[in-house]
């Protein structure tokens, strides 16, 4: 039968640590505690005194000061693991937890679960190929040496990084190691833990490498376990239930989450609020219960996604007035005038406004200063306009009291085009394909920040073909998307070819389309 040695890293709340240790060892399991050396000494004394008579509790043979993102977190874990391996020879599994974790299944359930699954549970995704890191540094975590703490020594941390990058001081990943990444909350079998400890003694080169990587608690065990254990004996998942907000912050669970937590397909949950005393008491008592039948529905992540994406519906969190529906309206017509040369599209747009009664708006998703009516703040920034694109367009239809609207888009805005063409409304597009001289592309590269006044001519000569190709690729992607109601006019075409395209785009007569086609100096730069 499985016997678990819990590896607990903690730095605060001694009463909760004592309660957690007593609860987890009540049914015969073990716990090895590393209490941060930078925490209050009286707190550590309080914990050791309270747990001194418990033979299933051990304390790491060495305490160190820990810092977020540092090697110290891995080192502290290794000290606690070494102590657990030596002190608890009957332990079959080693489960990494923190002071913010709480068990959400009974001891009986957990032991049966581990007996039925003779594998290691650890997230271990390929560091470079996976999208585990959503934003920020990736390769930089590994190829540069990070000695200082990013949070407490910010200036030294980033200065050291900039100097290494400036002088090209990089390093290689150990040749036989495939770096992996994942959650630090793992559950490993005894033979795996012993193999990892042996590896740390034999491979000093790997240890030196990880000592100066950034946030190694997300890569060290994940890499070493995958290096030592066959993939058939690894389940790439954590048994600790945790979710993160859009800002990368872990969600916190409170007293009213008890029923939700028990239905999740996990053994522990993180983070439990320090104020959720009732939840902690109920979960602590649950661990010692027997014969509990858990009904697993695992709806937590999908429920959270629903609540954050659409959870403003209700009496307390009422919907914003622009979010009452998601469609522009089945009877409405949105006409997208697409052109890379914005001044060309604006000339044609002005002519459309003169010859028809259709409201027109220039590059509202590209230019912050595009004149727009006050729509309650949704129009205030480009990010808001893009994020609430359909709501914004629906409000513009309402503001102008019309079912027809023409707006300009840059050819790069493929996501906007696909979204609007996917709506129930009628969407039509007219793409204006212009000719681009080298002088125009040079000015364009400066406007978008690819070049400056001091950029050498030979650099520009290498850059311009790439920019020209990118513009062509944007037009190709539009055609490849096979949008319905797509019309194209080219600068080299004659007016006879402009008229039917404009007539189809605006759904107007040929006479009106011809007047629009005769826009003065349409393609002049």
Coordinates of C-alpha atoms in Angstrom, one line a residue, residues 9 51 119 162 178 180 183 203 206 211 271 302 381 393 468:
X9 CA 8.1 24.2 1.6
X51 CA 5.5 18.7 16.1
X119 CA 3.8 6.1 -12.5
X162 CA 22.1 43.3 -20.3
X178 CA 16.5 18.0 -23.1
X180 CA 11.5 20.4 -19.9
X183 CA 4.4 22.9 -12.6
X203 CA 26.3 15.3 -12.7
X206 CA 24.0 19.9 -14.8
X211 CA 22.1 26.9 -10.3
X271 CA -4.2 28.2 -3.2
X302 CA -14.4 25.3 -17.8
X381 CA -8.4 53.3 -27.1
X393 CA -19.6 48.2 -34.7
X468 CA 7.3 44.3 -50.5

